[in-house]
mmCIF file of C-alpha atoms and ligand atoms in Angstrom:
data_model
loop_
_atom_site.group_PDB
_atom_site.id
_atom_site.type_symbol
_atom_site.label_atom_id
_atom_site.label_comp_id
_atom_site.label_asym_id
_atom_site.label_seq_id
_atom_site.Cartn_x
_atom_site.Cartn_y
_atom_site.Cartn_z
ATOM 1 C CA MET A 1 -2.244 -4.124 -37.772
ATOM 2 C CA THR A 2 -0.213 -7.333 -37.925
ATOM 3 C CA ALA A 3 -1.667 -8.301 -34.529
ATOM 4 C CA ALA A 4 -5.210 -7.972 -35.922
ATOM 5 C CA VAL A 5 -4.268 -10.088 -38.943
ATOM 6 C CA ALA A 6 -2.736 -12.698 -36.629
ATOM 7 C CA ILE A 7 -5.885 -12.904 -34.487
ATOM 8 C CA VAL A 8 -8.133 -13.281 -37.530
ATOM 9 C CA CYS A 9 -5.814 -15.944 -38.966
ATOM 10 C CA GLY A 10 -5.723 -17.781 -35.630
ATOM 11 C CA LEU A 11 -9.520 -18.043 -35.496
ATOM 12 C CA LEU A 12 -9.651 -18.949 -39.178
ATOM 13 C CA GLY A 13 -7.076 -21.658 -38.446
ATOM 14 C CA LEU A 14 -9.347 -23.273 -35.832
ATOM 15 C CA ALA A 15 -12.242 -23.443 -38.301
ATOM 16 C CA VAL A 16 -10.022 -24.633 -41.156
ATOM 17 C CA GLY A 17 -8.414 -27.204 -38.840
ATOM 18 C CA SER A 18 -11.870 -28.595 -38.119
ATOM 19 C CA PHE A 19 -12.365 -29.127 -41.866
ATOM 20 C CA LEU A 20 -8.856 -30.590 -42.226
ATOM 21 C CA ASN A 21 -9.815 -33.259 -39.661
ATOM 22 C CA VAL A 22 -12.609 -34.315 -42.003
ATOM 23 C CA VAL A 23 -10.184 -34.392 -44.943
ATOM 24 C CA ILE A 24 -7.583 -36.391 -42.961
ATOM 25 C CA TYR A 25 -10.188 -38.981 -41.982
ATOM 26 C CA ARG A 26 -12.157 -39.262 -45.216
ATOM 27 C CA VAL A 27 -9.742 -38.824 -48.133
ATOM 28 C CA PRO A 28 -7.764 -42.053 -47.461
ATOM 29 C CA ARG A 29 -11.119 -43.839 -47.060
ATOM 30 C CA LYS A 30 -12.262 -42.468 -50.436
ATOM 31 C CA GLU A 31 -15.234 -40.669 -48.852
ATOM 32 C CA SER A 32 -16.617 -37.263 -49.803
ATOM 33 C CA VAL A 33 -15.235 -34.378 -47.764
ATOM 34 C CA VAL A 34 -18.401 -32.323 -48.306
ATOM 35 C CA ARG A 35 -21.161 -34.607 -47.072
ATOM 36 C CA PRO A 36 -22.580 -36.162 -44.993
ATOM 37 C CA ARG A 37 -22.137 -34.177 -41.776
ATOM 38 C CA SER A 38 -19.504 -35.338 -39.293
ATOM 39 C CA ARG A 39 -20.405 -38.496 -37.422
ATOM 40 C CA CYS A 40 -18.943 -40.328 -34.470
ATOM 41 C CA PRO A 41 -16.745 -43.097 -35.945
ATOM 42 C CA GLY A 42 -17.901 -45.342 -33.072
ATOM 43 C CA CYS A 43 -21.707 -45.192 -33.134
ATOM 44 C CA GLY A 44 -22.407 -43.174 -36.296
ATOM 45 C CA THR A 45 -24.407 -40.477 -34.491
ATOM 46 C CA ARG A 46 -24.370 -37.170 -36.336
ATOM 47 C CA LEU A 47 -22.538 -34.473 -34.425
ATOM 48 C CA ALA A 48 -24.748 -31.639 -33.187
ATOM 49 C CA ASP A 49 -23.446 -28.120 -33.788
ATOM 50 C CA ARG A 50 -22.575 -27.688 -30.116
ATOM 51 C CA ASP A 51 -20.374 -30.817 -30.310
ATOM 52 C CA ASN A 52 -18.637 -29.580 -33.452
ATOM 53 C CA ILE A 53 -16.881 -26.491 -32.074
ATOM 54 C CA PRO A 54 -13.122 -26.728 -32.645
ATOM 55 C CA VAL A 55 -11.131 -27.749 -29.534
ATOM 56 C CA VAL A 56 -13.857 -26.505 -27.118
ATOM 57 C CA SER A 57 -16.246 -29.424 -27.733
ATOM 58 C CA TRP A 58 -13.468 -31.987 -27.392
ATOM 59 C CA VAL A 59 -12.409 -30.485 -24.044
ATOM 60 C CA LEU A 60 -16.000 -30.188 -22.733
ATOM 61 C CA LEU A 61 -16.763 -33.785 -23.724
ATOM 62 C CA ARG A 62 -13.389 -34.871 -22.268
ATOM 63 C CA GLY A 63 -12.526 -36.571 -25.550
ATOM 64 C CA ARG A 64 -15.554 -38.868 -25.583
ATOM 65 C CA CYS A 65 -18.622 -39.194 -27.793
ATOM 66 C CA ARG A 66 -21.741 -37.761 -26.106
ATOM 67 C CA THR A 67 -23.857 -40.725 -27.232
ATOM 68 C CA CYS A 68 -21.717 -43.856 -27.003
ATOM 69 C CA GLY A 69 -18.792 -42.703 -24.850
ATOM 70 C CA GLU A 70 -16.241 -43.894 -27.412
ATOM 71 C CA THR A 71 -12.868 -42.133 -27.164
ATOM 72 C CA ILE A 72 -12.439 -39.342 -29.707
ATOM 73 C CA SER A 73 -8.837 -39.158 -30.863
ATOM 74 C CA GLY A 74 -6.688 -36.357 -29.465
ATOM 75 C CA ARG A 75 -5.693 -35.807 -33.083
ATOM 76 C CA TYR A 76 -8.824 -33.683 -33.575
ATOM 77 C CA PRO A 77 -7.950 -30.832 -31.179
ATOM 78 C CA LEU A 78 -4.258 -31.242 -32.084
ATOM 79 C CA VAL A 79 -4.955 -30.607 -35.783
ATOM 80 C CA GLU A 80 -7.177 -27.618 -34.933
ATOM 81 C CA LEU A 81 -4.646 -26.035 -32.567
ATOM 82 C CA GLY A 82 -1.748 -26.862 -34.896
ATOM 83 C CA THR A 83 -3.456 -25.282 -37.912
ATOM 84 C CA SER A 84 -4.330 -22.236 -35.836
ATOM 85 C CA ALA A 85 -0.709 -21.877 -34.650
ATOM 86 C CA LEU A 86 0.626 -22.233 -38.205
ATOM 87 C CA PHE A 87 -1.844 -19.614 -39.488
ATOM 88 C CA VAL A 88 -0.783 -17.174 -36.743
ATOM 89 C CA ALA A 89 2.873 -17.833 -37.574
ATOM 90 C CA ALA A 90 2.205 -17.203 -41.282
ATOM 91 C CA ALA A 91 0.376 -13.961 -40.443
ATOM 92 C CA LEU A 92 3.301 -12.773 -38.319
ATOM 93 C CA ARG A 93 5.764 -13.782 -41.044
ATOM 94 C CA PHE A 94 3.996 -12.130 -43.998
ATOM 95 C CA GLY A 95 1.685 -9.532 -42.449
ATOM 96 C CA LEU A 96 -1.076 -8.149 -44.626
ATOM 97 C CA ASP A 97 0.567 -9.294 -47.851
ATOM 98 C CA TRP A 98 -1.135 -10.543 -51.015
ATOM 99 C CA VAL A 99 0.801 -13.765 -50.764
ATOM 100 C CA LEU A 100 -0.517 -14.605 -47.265
ATOM 101 C CA PRO A 101 -3.611 -16.555 -48.473
ATOM 102 C CA ALA A 102 -1.435 -18.784 -50.655
ATOM 103 C CA TYR A 103 0.782 -19.665 -47.684
ATOM 104 C CA LEU A 104 -2.267 -20.388 -45.513
ATOM 105 C CA VAL A 105 -3.407 -22.892 -48.154
ATOM 106 C CA PHE A 106 0.129 -24.316 -48.265
ATOM 107 C CA PHE A 107 0.326 -24.781 -44.472
ATOM 108 C CA ALA A 108 -3.167 -26.290 -44.302
ATOM 109 C CA SER A 109 -2.208 -28.775 -46.993
ATOM 110 C CA LEU A 110 0.984 -29.724 -45.134
ATOM 111 C CA VAL A 111 -1.056 -30.483 -41.998
ATOM 112 C CA VAL A 112 -3.273 -32.857 -43.981
ATOM 113 C CA ILE A 113 -0.321 -34.506 -45.766
ATOM 114 C CA THR A 114 1.547 -34.984 -42.484
ATOM 115 C CA PHE A 115 -1.283 -36.767 -40.687
ATOM 116 C CA ILE A 116 -2.377 -38.898 -43.661
ATOM 117 C CA ASP A 117 1.206 -39.963 -44.400
ATOM 118 C CA LEU A 118 1.840 -40.844 -40.731
ATOM 119 C CA GLU A 119 -1.223 -43.076 -40.606
ATOM 120 C CA HIS A 120 -1.503 -44.501 -44.124
ATOM 121 C CA TYR A 121 1.972 -44.059 -45.672
ATOM 122 C CA ILE A 122 0.544 -42.242 -48.686
ATOM 123 C CA ILE A 123 0.461 -38.673 -49.959
ATOM 124 C CA PRO A 124 -2.833 -38.624 -51.868
ATOM 125 C CA ASN A 125 -3.204 -36.869 -55.204
ATOM 126 C CA ARG A 126 -6.667 -35.910 -53.935
ATOM 127 C CA VAL A 127 -4.853 -33.568 -51.548
ATOM 128 C CA LEU A 128 -1.891 -32.463 -53.690
ATOM 129 C CA TYR A 129 -3.772 -31.586 -56.869
ATOM 130 C CA PRO A 130 -6.494 -29.450 -55.243
ATOM 131 C CA THR A 131 -3.739 -27.670 -53.282
ATOM 132 C CA LEU A 132 -1.912 -26.790 -56.511
ATOM 133 C CA PHE A 133 -5.216 -25.923 -58.194
ATOM 134 C CA VAL A 134 -5.956 -23.328 -55.486
ATOM 135 C CA SER A 135 -2.488 -22.088 -54.589
ATOM 136 C CA VAL A 136 -0.995 -21.547 -58.049
ATOM 137 C CA PRO A 137 -3.686 -18.970 -59.000
ATOM 138 C CA LEU A 138 -3.226 -17.334 -55.569
ATOM 139 C CA LEU A 139 0.521 -17.002 -56.211
ATOM 140 C CA VAL A 140 -0.127 -15.593 -59.706
ATOM 141 C CA LEU A 141 -2.594 -13.129 -58.196
ATOM 142 C CA ALA A 142 -0.064 -12.069 -55.540
ATOM 143 C CA ALA A 143 2.622 -11.645 -58.212
ATOM 144 C CA ALA A 144 0.285 -9.550 -60.354
ATOM 145 C CA ALA A 145 -0.983 -7.395 -57.472
ATOM 146 C CA GLN A 146 2.490 -6.523 -56.243
ATOM 147 C CA SER A 147 4.436 -6.835 -59.511
ATOM 148 C CA GLU A 148 6.503 -9.621 -57.976
ATOM 149 C CA TRP A 149 6.983 -11.553 -61.198
ATOM 150 C CA GLY A 150 10.542 -12.398 -60.136
ATOM 151 C CA ASN A 151 9.133 -14.298 -57.132
ATOM 152 C CA LEU A 152 6.778 -16.251 -59.381
ATOM 153 C CA GLU A 153 9.636 -17.105 -61.718
ATOM 154 C CA ARG A 154 11.750 -18.344 -58.794
ATOM 155 C CA ALA A 155 8.755 -20.315 -57.500
ATOM 156 C CA VAL A 156 8.454 -22.178 -60.821
ATOM 157 C CA ILE A 157 12.221 -22.801 -60.966
ATOM 158 C CA GLY A 158 12.198 -23.978 -57.316
ATOM 159 C CA ALA A 159 9.334 -26.375 -58.023
ATOM 160 C CA VAL A 160 11.040 -27.878 -61.077
ATOM 161 C CA VAL A 161 14.455 -28.155 -59.398
ATOM 162 C CA ALA A 162 13.038 -29.809 -56.253
ATOM 163 C CA TRP A 163 10.858 -32.140 -58.327
ATOM 164 C CA ALA A 164 13.789 -33.190 -60.559
ATOM 165 C CA PHE A 165 16.007 -33.805 -57.525
ATOM 166 C CA PHE A 166 13.416 -36.040 -55.849
ATOM 167 C CA LEU A 167 12.637 -37.784 -59.129
ATOM 168 C CA ILE A 168 16.313 -38.785 -59.393
ATOM 169 C CA LEU A 169 16.246 -40.065 -55.790
ATOM 170 C CA HIS A 170 13.075 -41.986 -56.585
ATOM 171 C CA LEU A 171 14.642 -43.561 -59.683
ATOM 172 C CA ILE A 172 17.721 -44.565 -57.680
ATOM 173 C CA SER A 173 15.696 -45.964 -54.778
ATOM 174 C CA PRO A 174 11.958 -46.352 -55.544
ATOM 175 C CA ARG A 175 11.315 -47.913 -52.144
ATOM 176 C CA GLY A 176 13.244 -45.326 -50.184
ATOM 177 C CA MET A 177 11.623 -42.354 -51.884
ATOM 178 C CA GLY A 178 8.005 -42.872 -52.875
ATOM 179 C CA PHE A 179 6.479 -41.045 -55.819
ATOM 180 C CA GLY A 180 4.192 -39.201 -53.429
ATOM 181 C CA ASP A 181 7.297 -37.533 -51.990
ATOM 182 C CA VAL A 182 8.351 -36.552 -55.532
ATOM 183 C CA ARG A 183 4.985 -34.864 -56.109
ATOM 184 C CA LEU A 184 5.140 -33.207 -52.695
ATOM 185 C CA SER A 185 8.587 -31.793 -53.490
ATOM 186 C CA PHE A 186 7.051 -29.874 -56.414
ATOM 187 C CA LEU A 187 4.678 -28.106 -54.007
ATOM 188 C CA LEU A 188 7.480 -27.409 -51.512
ATOM 189 C CA GLY A 189 9.769 -26.084 -54.251
ATOM 190 C CA LEU A 190 7.023 -23.754 -55.417
ATOM 191 C CA PHE A 191 6.469 -22.078 -52.053
ATOM 192 C CA LEU A 192 10.103 -22.074 -50.922
ATOM 193 C CA GLY A 193 11.213 -20.879 -54.367
ATOM 194 C CA TRP A 194 8.866 -17.893 -54.060
ATOM 195 C CA LEU A 195 11.039 -16.760 -51.114
ATOM 196 C CA ASP A 196 14.238 -17.578 -53.031
ATOM 197 C CA LEU A 197 16.138 -20.647 -54.201
ATOM 198 C CA ARG A 198 18.281 -20.851 -51.056
ATOM 199 C CA HIS A 199 15.062 -21.491 -49.121
ATOM 200 C CA VAL A 200 14.400 -24.512 -51.357
ATOM 201 C CA PHE A 201 17.765 -26.040 -50.499
ATOM 202 C CA LEU A 202 17.362 -25.164 -46.816
ATOM 203 C CA GLY A 203 13.865 -26.669 -46.601
ATOM 204 C CA VAL A 204 14.889 -29.922 -48.307
ATOM 205 C CA PHE A 205 18.065 -30.118 -46.203
ATOM 206 C CA LEU A 206 16.070 -29.647 -42.976
ATOM 207 C CA GLY A 207 13.617 -32.333 -44.104
ATOM 208 C CA PHE A 208 16.421 -34.848 -44.618
ATOM 209 C CA LEU A 209 18.093 -33.797 -41.367
ATOM 210 C CA LEU A 210 14.911 -34.239 -39.297
ATOM 211 C CA GLY A 211 14.095 -37.519 -41.054
ATOM 212 C CA SER A 212 17.579 -38.914 -40.381
ATOM 213 C CA ILE A 213 17.593 -37.881 -36.727
ATOM 214 C CA VAL A 214 14.171 -39.378 -36.013
ATOM 215 C CA GLY A 215 14.997 -42.479 -38.073
ATOM 216 C CA LEU A 216 18.193 -43.088 -36.102
ATOM 217 C CA VAL A 217 16.449 -42.492 -32.777
ATOM 218 C CA LEU A 218 13.672 -44.961 -33.669
ATOM 219 C CA MET A 219 16.263 -47.523 -34.742
ATOM 220 C CA ALA A 220 18.221 -46.996 -31.516
ATOM 221 C CA LEU A 221 15.008 -47.521 -29.526
ATOM 222 C CA ARG A 222 14.401 -50.618 -31.690
ATOM 223 C CA ARG A 223 11.020 -49.273 -32.653
ATOM 224 C CA ARG A 224 11.930 -49.703 -36.337
ATOM 225 C CA ASN A 225 14.533 -51.769 -38.075
ATOM 226 C CA ARG A 226 16.427 -50.658 -41.132
ATOM 227 C CA LYS A 227 13.957 -52.191 -43.554
ATOM 228 C CA GLN A 228 10.775 -50.780 -42.104
ATOM 229 C CA HIS A 229 9.397 -47.734 -43.793
ATOM 230 C CA ILE A 230 9.254 -44.360 -42.089
ATOM 231 C CA PRO A 231 6.955 -41.883 -43.858
ATOM 232 C CA PHE A 232 9.071 -39.047 -45.192
ATOM 233 C CA GLY A 233 6.287 -36.556 -45.962
ATOM 234 C CA PRO A 234 5.972 -35.223 -42.383
ATOM 235 C CA PHE A 235 9.700 -34.405 -42.250
ATOM 236 C CA LEU A 236 9.629 -32.654 -45.610
ATOM 237 C CA ALA A 237 6.601 -30.696 -44.413
ATOM 238 C CA ALA A 238 8.314 -29.743 -41.146
ATOM 239 C CA GLY A 239 11.491 -28.729 -42.982
ATOM 240 C CA ALA A 240 9.447 -26.556 -45.344
ATOM 241 C CA VAL A 241 7.540 -24.862 -42.500
ATOM 242 C CA ILE A 242 10.788 -24.063 -40.669
ATOM 243 C CA ALA A 243 12.350 -22.744 -43.887
ATOM 244 C CA VAL A 244 9.327 -20.488 -44.563
ATOM 245 C CA LEU A 245 9.111 -19.135 -41.021
ATOM 246 C CA ALA A 246 12.759 -18.965 -39.968
ATOM 247 C CA GLY A 247 14.684 -19.479 -43.209
ATOM 248 C CA SER A 248 15.789 -15.875 -43.621
ATOM 249 C CA SER A 249 17.317 -15.713 -40.140
ATOM 250 C CA LEU A 250 18.861 -19.191 -40.495
ATOM 251 C CA LEU A 251 20.396 -18.267 -43.846
ATOM 252 C CA SER A 252 21.767 -14.915 -42.638
ATOM 253 C CA TRP A 253 23.147 -16.594 -39.518
ATOM 254 C CA TYR A 254 24.984 -19.170 -41.610
ATOM 255 C CA LYS A 255 27.179 -16.842 -43.606
ATOM 256 C CA PRO A 256 30.718 -17.965 -44.309
ATOM 257 C CA SER A 257 32.776 -14.898 -43.368
HETATM 258 ZN ZN1 ZN B 1 -20.480 -42.321 -30.577
#
């Protein structure tokens, strides 16, 4: 049964990833994500349906536009495959559970936030607010369907605790911790808190750990100096994904005896 759910989620992830590519490209450029149809950024030709199939079209066209030959970024198939992999992982983690749709929305949103933050150094409200608008009702629905009101309560506490913690960091160092990260922490706290509060601490800790390691490596390679900004959103997102998928085993492994 779980295998069937995983397959369905994997295919859904490819289609959703295709839409996320549109969101990643258009939201920072203040364009509508609904219309017009996808165009080649090089020549403006509208994509035919056969050139709009996730991953397959990019491979068949060898990463080039059919009309003008302009290179199409490898980010497109990467986002589609990545979203698909995350959806499969979520399906294997939660199975056929009422809370699964909420976590699919959460993971999809983290993909968008990661790629927009990497390119533009922002975490747009136009991504965060719709995510909360969709996922909060899904969490309430899951709590109601399975009488998991305790999970919902922990989710709210996790969101507030994470948000307050990042707000303090932001007030101490506004340049080090942008307000977008503070808003993102609310979303992370919500979904990690649903699992339990230890997952919130683990996810945030992993985010800082990954950010520090990559920051130090980049500095050592002289790709960045101390003053240059490294977007923090992708690390928080990665920490949260690891905490959701592997948090329980990590937490049971780290048990002071
Ligand atoms: Zn073109």
